[in-house]
Amino acid sequence: MGTGVGLTSFIVAASRKQSRKMSTCLGGCNVWTPRRGRKKSSTPAESPAVVPVAEAPSHTPTSDSDKMAASLNQKVDALVKSNPEAAKKLEETIAALEKTYLSGESAEGPIGRLGRGFQTFKSNVYDKDSALFDKLKTGQWPKYMIIACSDSRVDPATIFGLNPGEAFMVRNVANMVPAWEPKGGYPSVSSALEYAVKHLKVEHIIVIGHRLCGGIKALVTTEEGQGSHDFIENWLEIGKPARAATKAVSGSDEVDEQCKFCEKESVNVSLTNLLSYPWVKEKVVGKKLSIHGGFYDFVEGSFQVWDFELNVSHSQKF
């Protein structure tokens, strides 16, 4: 983020105030919502103004906030040129301000947090990489398909620093891949897999498990037929071979140790299930597709990946 531009966009976004109550449309518009209890008027009401989420920069300041932002921008530009060390400290201050601004604790509430997050993305990413997004308007050509857990702590795009268009993703409870079952089973995962392999022609499929997975803990600790949920236990049946291997190898250990073992073993079960899809196995055998297991430990801050062809091979830890 350029210091001057970042400060300007932050000041303008933070200082704009709307006189009417608005409900935010994250797609790029604001829709006016009338206040309850407002008396009807005999004269036609003035049409509410539609205010875009991200406004195009104006060459001439038209409001106090725009003037303030323009003045600050000039001062920041001068500071950057004359004192790089001070500019670095200012950059850190701006980052802290933006973090506070995006915390979602303002009167706008949690949905407002998403709207402001989109504004930041549009200013710092979308508007600054027109070549990438112009290309993405014509299609997608990801090299990777990533199958990961739905856990909010393990977002693959954040962990791996992926750009839009780099990875086709499926996320579900405990990063499970069901075995091949045509005309039945779990078509959500299977249809995404088929699209990725047959149409997007991805080159790598990575199944990523993670530390402290709630789904895996449920798999390890829930006795057969004892679950109380509508869907979860049925879904986790996919991982039964991993649970059996865990009990055989680590059954006498504490639950946490069993879970650590099962978190990785369940990835291998999903990799084995991938090879039950004939069009996946055909491409793996033909060296047109490779499949990998991964494990993200956010407790220790490490990532491990291993190749999986027809048998598990060596691993690498990062």
CSV table of C-alpha atoms in Angstrom, one decimal:
chain,number,residue,atom,x,y,z
A,1,MET,CA,0.0,0.0,0.0
A,2,GLY,CA,1.4,3.4,-0.9
A,3,THR,CA,1.5,5.6,2.1
A,4,GLY,CA,-0.1,8.6,0.5
A,5,VAL,CA,-2.8,6.8,-1.4
A,6,GLY,CA,-3.6,4.6,1.6
A,7,LEU,CA,-3.9,7.5,4.0
A,8,THR,CA,-6.1,9.4,1.5
A,9,SER,CA,-8.5,6.6,0.9
A,10,PHE,CA,-8.7,5.8,4.6
A,11,ILE,CA,-9.4,9.5,5.6
A,12,VAL,CA,-12.0,9.9,2.9
A,13,ALA,CA,-13.7,6.6,3.8
A,14,ALA,CA,-13.6,7.3,7.5
A,15,SER,CA,-14.9,10.9,7.3
A,16,ARG,CA,-17.9,10.5,5.0
A,17,LYS,CA,-21.2,10.7,6.8
A,18,GLN,CA,-24.6,9.9,5.2
A,19,SER,CA,-27.6,12.0,6.2
A,20,ARG,CA,-30.1,9.2,5.4
A,21,LYS,CA,-30.2,5.7,6.9
A,22,MET,CA,-28.6,3.3,4.4
A,23,SER,CA,-28.6,-0.4,4.0
A,24,THR,CA,-25.3,-1.5,2.3
A,25,CYS,CA,-25.2,-3.6,-0.8
A,26,LEU,CA,-21.8,-5.2,-1.0
A,27,GLY,CA,-22.1,-5.6,-4.7
A,28,GLY,CA,-21.3,-1.9,-5.1
A,29,CYS,CA,-24.4,0.2,-4.2
A,30,ASN,CA,-26.3,1.6,-1.3
A,31,VAL,CA,-30.0,1.3,-1.1
A,32,TRP,CA,-32.0,3.8,0.8
A,33,THR,CA,-34.3,2.5,3.5
A,34,PRO,CA,-37.1,4.8,4.9
A,35,ARG,CA,-37.2,5.2,8.7
A,36,ARG,CA,-40.1,3.6,10.5
A,37,GLY,CA,-42.9,5.9,11.6
A,38,ARG,CA,-42.2,8.6,9.1
A,39,LYS,CA,-45.3,10.6,8.2
A,40,LYS,CA,-46.5,10.5,4.6
A,41,SER,CA,-46.2,13.7,2.7
A,42,SER,CA,-48.6,15.0,0.2
A,43,THR,CA,-45.8,16.2,-2.0
A,44,PRO,CA,-43.7,13.7,-4.0
A,45,ALA,CA,-40.7,12.6,-2.0
A,46,GLU,CA,-37.3,13.4,-3.3
A,47,SER,CA,-35.6,10.4,-4.9
A,48,PRO,CA,-32.9,9.1,-2.6
A,49,ALA,CA,-29.4,9.4,-3.8
A,50,VAL,CA,-27.6,6.2,-4.6
A,51,VAL,CA,-24.0,6.4,-3.3
A,52,PRO,CA,-21.5,3.9,-4.7
A,53,VAL,CA,-19.4,1.9,-2.2
A,54,ALA,CA,-16.2,3.0,-4.0
A,55,GLU,CA,-16.2,6.4,-5.5
A,56,ALA,CA,-13.9,7.5,-8.3
A,57,PRO,CA,-11.4,10.0,-7.1
A,58,SER,CA,-12.3,13.6,-7.9
A,59,HIS,CA,-9.7,15.9,-9.4
A,60,THR,CA,-11.3,18.8,-7.5
A,61,PRO,CA,-12.0,18.5,-3.7
A,62,THR,CA,-15.8,19.0,-3.3
A,63,SER,CA,-16.2,18.5,0.4
A,64,ASP,CA,-14.4,19.2,3.7
A,65,SER,CA,-13.3,15.6,3.9
A,66,ASP,CA,-12.0,15.6,0.3
A,67,LYS,CA,-10.1,18.8,1.0
A,68,MET,CA,-8.6,17.4,4.2
A,69,ALA,CA,-7.6,14.2,2.4
A,70,ALA,CA,-6.0,16.2,-0.5
A,71,SER,CA,-4.0,18.4,2.0
A,72,LEU,CA,-2.9,15.4,4.0
A,73,ASN,CA,-1.9,13.6,0.8
A,74,GLN,CA,0.4,16.4,-0.2
A,75,LYS,CA,2.0,16.5,3.3
A,76,VAL,CA,2.5,12.7,3.2
A,77,ASP,CA,4.1,12.9,-0.2
A,78,ALA,CA,6.5,15.5,1.0
A,79,LEU,CA,7.3,13.4,4.1
A,80,VAL,CA,8.0,10.3,2.1
A,81,LYS,CA,10.5,12.1,0.0
A,82,SER,CA,12.3,13.9,2.8
A,83,ASN,CA,12.2,11.4,5.7
A,84,PRO,CA,11.8,7.7,4.8
A,85,GLU,CA,12.1,6.6,8.5
A,86,ALA,CA,9.2,8.9,9.5
A,87,ALA,CA,7.3,7.7,6.5
A,88,LYS,CA,7.7,4.1,7.7
A,89,LYS,CA,6.3,5.0,11.2
A,90,LEU,CA,3.4,6.8,9.5
A,91,GLU,CA,2.7,3.6,7.5
A,92,GLU,CA,2.5,1.6,10.7
A,93,THR,CA,0.2,4.2,12.2
A,94,ILE,CA,-2.1,4.0,9.1
A,95,ALA,CA,-2.1,0.2,9.3
A,96,ALA,CA,-3.2,0.4,13.0
A,97,LEU,CA,-5.9,2.9,12.1
A,98,GLU,CA,-7.2,0.8,9.3
A,99,LYS,CA,-7.3,-2.2,11.6
A,100,THR,CA,-9.3,-0.3,14.1
A,101,TYR,CA,-11.6,1.1,11.4
A,102,LEU,CA,-12.2,-2.4,10.0
A,103,SER,CA,-12.8,-4.0,13.4
A,104,GLY,CA,-16.6,-4.1,12.9
A,105,GLU,CA,-17.3,-2.5,16.3
A,106,SER,CA,-18.7,0.7,15.0
A,107,ALA,CA,-22.4,1.6,14.9
A,108,GLU,CA,-22.6,0.1,11.4
A,109,GLY,CA,-22.3,-3.4,12.9
A,110,PRO,CA,-20.8,-6.6,11.4
A,111,ILE,CA,-22.2,-6.1,7.9
A,112,GLY,CA,-20.7,-2.7,7.8
A,113,ARG,CA,-17.3,-4.4,8.5
A,114,LEU,CA,-17.8,-6.4,5.3
A,115,GLY,CA,-18.6,-3.3,3.3
A,116,ARG,CA,-15.5,-1.5,4.6
A,117,GLY,CA,-13.4,-4.6,3.9
A,118,PHE,CA,-14.7,-4.6,0.3
A,119,GLN,CA,-13.8,-0.9,0.0
A,120,THR,CA,-10.2,-1.7,1.2
A,121,PHE,CA,-9.9,-4.6,-1.2
A,122,LYS,CA,-11.2,-2.5,-4.1
A,123,SER,CA,-8.8,0.4,-3.4
A,124,ASN,CA,-5.7,-1.7,-2.6
A,125,VAL,CA,-6.2,-4.7,-4.9
A,126,TYR,CA,-8.9,-4.5,-7.5
A,127,ASP,CA,-8.2,-0.9,-8.7
A,128,LYS,CA,-4.4,-1.4,-8.6
A,129,ASP,CA,-4.2,-4.6,-10.8
A,130,SER,CA,-6.5,-3.9,-13.7
A,131,ALA,CA,-4.5,-6.3,-15.9
A,132,LEU,CA,-5.3,-9.3,-13.6
A,133,PHE,CA,-9.0,-8.5,-13.3
A,134,ASP,CA,-9.4,-7.7,-17.0
A,135,LYS,CA,-8.0,-11.2,-17.6
A,136,LEU,CA,-10.3,-12.8,-15.0
A,137,LYS,CA,-13.3,-11.2,-16.7
A,138,THR,CA,-12.7,-13.6,-19.6
A,139,GLY,CA,-12.3,-16.8,-17.6
A,140,GLN,CA,-10.3,-18.7,-15.0
A,141,TRP,CA,-7.2,-20.9,-15.4
A,142,PRO,CA,-6.2,-22.1,-11.8
A,143,LYS,CA,-3.3,-24.5,-11.5
A,144,TYR,CA,-4.5,-25.7,-8.1
A,145,MET,CA,-7.6,-27.2,-6.6
A,146,ILE,CA,-7.5,-26.9,-2.8
A,147,ILE,CA,-9.8,-29.0,-0.6
A,148,ALA,CA,-9.7,-27.5,2.9
A,149,CYS,CA,-11.7,-27.3,6.1
A,150,SER,CA,-14.4,-24.7,6.6
A,151,ASP,CA,-12.8,-23.7,9.9
A,152,SER,CA,-12.5,-19.9,10.0
A,153,ARG,CA,-8.9,-20.1,11.1
A,154,VAL,CA,-7.5,-21.9,8.1
A,155,ASP,CA,-8.4,-19.8,5.0
A,156,PRO,CA,-6.1,-21.1,2.2
A,157,ALA,CA,-6.0,-17.8,0.3
A,158,THR,CA,-4.7,-16.0,3.4
A,159,ILE,CA,-2.3,-18.8,4.4
A,160,PHE,CA,-0.7,-19.1,1.0
A,161,GLY,CA,-1.0,-15.5,-0.2
A,162,LEU,CA,-3.1,-16.6,-3.2
A,163,ASN,CA,-4.4,-14.1,-5.8
A,164,PRO,CA,-7.8,-14.3,-7.3
A,165,GLY,CA,-7.9,-16.9,-10.0
A,166,GLU,CA,-5.0,-19.0,-8.7
A,167,ALA,CA,-6.9,-21.7,-6.9
A,168,PHE,CA,-10.2,-23.4,-7.3
A,169,MET,CA,-11.4,-24.3,-3.8
A,170,VAL,CA,-13.8,-26.6,-1.9
A,171,ARG,CA,-14.2,-26.2,1.8
A,172,ASN,CA,-16.2,-28.5,4.1
A,173,VAL,CA,-16.2,-29.9,7.6
A,174,ALA,CA,-12.9,-31.7,8.2
A,175,ASN,CA,-11.7,-31.3,4.6
A,176,MET,CA,-13.3,-34.6,3.5
A,177,VAL,CA,-13.4,-36.1,0.0
A,178,PRO,CA,-16.0,-38.8,-0.4
A,179,ALA,CA,-15.2,-41.9,-2.5
A,180,TRP,CA,-16.5,-42.2,-6.1
A,181,GLU,CA,-20.2,-42.9,-6.0
A,182,PRO,CA,-21.9,-42.1,-9.4
A,183,LYS,CA,-25.5,-40.8,-9.3
A,184,GLY,CA,-25.4,-40.5,-5.5
A,185,GLY,CA,-23.3,-39.8,-2.5
A,186,TYR,CA,-22.2,-36.2,-1.9
A,187,PRO,CA,-22.5,-34.4,-5.3
A,188,SER,CA,-21.3,-31.0,-4.0
A,189,VAL,CA,-17.7,-32.2,-3.6
A,190,SER,CA,-17.8,-34.6,-6.5
A,191,SER,CA,-19.2,-32.0,-8.9
A,192,ALA,CA,-16.6,-29.5,-8.0
A,193,LEU,CA,-13.9,-32.1,-8.4
A,194,GLU,CA,-15.2,-33.1,-11.8
A,195,TYR,CA,-15.4,-29.5,-13.0
A,196,ALA,CA,-11.8,-28.8,-11.7
A,197,VAL,CA,-10.3,-31.8,-13.4
A,198,LYS,CA,-12.3,-32.1,-16.6
A,199,HIS,CA,-12.9,-28.4,-17.5
A,200,LEU,CA,-10.4,-26.3,-15.6
A,201,LYS,CA,-7.7,-28.9,-16.1
A,202,VAL,CA,-6.0,-28.1,-12.8
A,203,GLU,CA,-2.5,-29.5,-12.4
A,204,HIS,CA,-2.5,-30.1,-8.7
A,205,ILE,CA,-5.1,-31.1,-6.1
A,206,ILE,CA,-4.1,-30.5,-2.5
A,207,VAL,CA,-6.2,-31.8,0.5
A,208,ILE,CA,-5.2,-29.8,3.5
A,209,GLY,CA,-5.9,-30.8,7.1
A,210,HIS,CA,-5.2,-28.7,10.1
A,211,ARG,CA,-4.5,-28.7,13.9
A,212,LEU,CA,-7.3,-28.6,16.4
A,213,CYS,CA,-9.9,-29.6,13.8
A,214,GLY,CA,-13.3,-29.8,15.5
A,215,GLY,CA,-14.6,-32.2,12.9
A,216,ILE,CA,-11.8,-34.7,13.4
A,217,LYS,CA,-12.2,-34.5,17.2
A,218,ALA,CA,-15.9,-35.4,16.7
A,219,LEU,CA,-14.8,-38.3,14.5
A,220,VAL,CA,-12.4,-39.6,17.1
A,221,THR,CA,-14.6,-39.2,20.2
A,222,THR,CA,-18.1,-39.9,19.0
A,223,GLU,CA,-19.2,-43.5,19.5
A,224,GLU,CA,-20.9,-45.3,16.6
A,225,GLY,CA,-24.6,-44.2,16.4
A,226,GLN,CA,-24.2,-41.8,19.4
A,227,GLY,CA,-24.2,-38.5,17.4
A,228,SER,CA,-26.9,-35.9,18.1
A,229,HIS,CA,-26.6,-33.8,14.9
A,230,ASP,CA,-28.8,-33.9,11.8
A,231,PHE,CA,-25.9,-34.1,9.3
A,232,ILE,CA,-22.4,-34.0,10.9
A,233,GLU,CA,-22.0,-37.6,12.0
A,234,ASN,CA,-23.3,-38.9,8.7
A,235,TRP,CA,-20.8,-36.7,6.8
A,236,LEU,CA,-17.9,-37.8,9.1
A,237,GLU,CA,-18.5,-41.4,8.2
A,238,ILE,CA,-16.3,-40.6,5.2
A,239,GLY,CA,-13.4,-40.6,7.7
A,240,LYS,CA,-14.1,-44.0,9.3
A,241,PRO,CA,-10.9,-45.6,7.9
A,242,ALA,CA,-8.9,-42.8,9.5
A,243,ARG,CA,-10.6,-43.3,12.8
A,244,ALA,CA,-9.9,-47.1,12.6
A,245,ALA,CA,-6.2,-46.4,11.9
A,246,THR,CA,-6.0,-43.9,14.7
A,247,LYS,CA,-7.5,-46.4,17.2
A,248,ALA,CA,-5.1,-49.1,16.0
A,249,VAL,CA,-2.0,-47.0,16.3
A,250,SER,CA,-2.8,-44.4,18.9
A,251,GLY,CA,-5.8,-45.6,20.7
A,252,SER,CA,-4.2,-45.7,24.1
A,253,ASP,CA,-3.0,-42.1,23.9
A,254,GLU,CA,-4.7,-39.0,25.2
A,255,VAL,CA,-7.5,-37.7,23.0
A,256,ASP,CA,-5.4,-34.8,21.8
A,257,GLU,CA,-2.7,-37.1,20.6
A,258,GLN,CA,-5.2,-39.3,18.8
A,259,CYS,CA,-6.6,-36.2,17.1
A,260,LYS,CA,-3.2,-35.1,15.9
A,261,PHE,CA,-2.7,-38.5,14.3
A,262,CYS,CA,-6.2,-38.6,12.8
A,263,GLU,CA,-6.0,-35.0,11.4
A,264,LYS,CA,-3.2,-36.2,9.1
A,265,GLU,CA,-4.5,-39.7,8.5
A,266,SER,CA,-7.9,-38.4,7.4
A,267,VAL,CA,-6.1,-36.4,4.7
A,268,ASN,CA,-4.6,-39.7,3.4
A,269,VAL,CA,-8.1,-41.2,3.3
A,270,SER,CA,-9.3,-38.4,1.2
A,271,LEU,CA,-6.3,-38.7,-1.1
A,272,THR,CA,-7.1,-42.4,-1.5
A,273,ASN,CA,-10.7,-41.5,-2.2
A,274,LEU,CA,-9.6,-39.1,-4.9
A,275,LEU,CA,-8.0,-42.0,-6.8
A,276,SER,CA,-11.4,-43.8,-6.8
A,277,TYR,CA,-12.6,-41.3,-9.4
A,278,PRO,CA,-11.6,-42.8,-12.8
A,279,TRP,CA,-10.9,-39.5,-14.5
A,280,VAL,CA,-8.7,-38.4,-11.6
A,281,LYS,CA,-6.7,-41.7,-11.5
A,282,GLU,CA,-6.3,-41.6,-15.3
A,283,LYS,CA,-4.7,-38.1,-15.2
A,284,VAL,CA,-2.5,-39.1,-12.2
A,285,VAL,CA,-1.2,-42.2,-14.0
A,286,GLY,CA,-0.7,-40.1,-17.1
A,287,LYS,CA,1.3,-37.5,-15.2
A,288,LYS,CA,-1.1,-34.8,-16.1
A,289,LEU,CA,-2.3,-34.3,-12.5
A,290,SER,CA,-0.6,-34.7,-9.2
A,291,ILE,CA,-2.3,-34.9,-5.8
A,292,HIS,CA,-0.8,-33.9,-2.5
A,293,GLY,CA,-1.6,-33.9,1.2
A,294,GLY,CA,-1.0,-30.9,3.4
A,295,PHE,CA,-1.2,-30.1,7.1
A,296,TYR,CA,-1.4,-26.6,8.6
A,297,ASP,CA,-0.5,-26.3,12.2
A,298,PHE,CA,-1.6,-22.8,13.3
A,299,VAL,CA,-0.5,-23.6,16.9
A,300,GLU,CA,3.1,-24.0,15.9
A,301,GLY,CA,3.0,-21.9,12.8
A,302,SER,CA,4.1,-24.6,10.3
A,303,PHE,CA,2.9,-26.2,7.1
A,304,GLN,CA,3.7,-29.7,5.9
A,305,VAL,CA,3.0,-31.1,2.5
A,306,TRP,CA,3.5,-34.6,1.0
A,307,ASP,CA,3.1,-36.1,-2.5
A,308,PHE,CA,0.6,-38.9,-3.0
A,309,GLU,CA,0.7,-40.8,-6.3
A,310,LEU,CA,-0.4,-44.4,-5.8
A,311,ASN,CA,1.3,-44.5,-2.4
A,312,VAL,CA,2.2,-41.9,0.1
A,313,SER,CA,5.8,-40.6,-0.4
A,314,HIS,CA,8.2,-38.3,1.4
A,315,SER,CA,7.0,-35.1,3.1
A,316,GLN,CA,8.4,-31.6,3.4
A,317,LYS,CA,7.9,-29.3,6.3
A,318,PHE,CA,8.0,-25.5,6.1
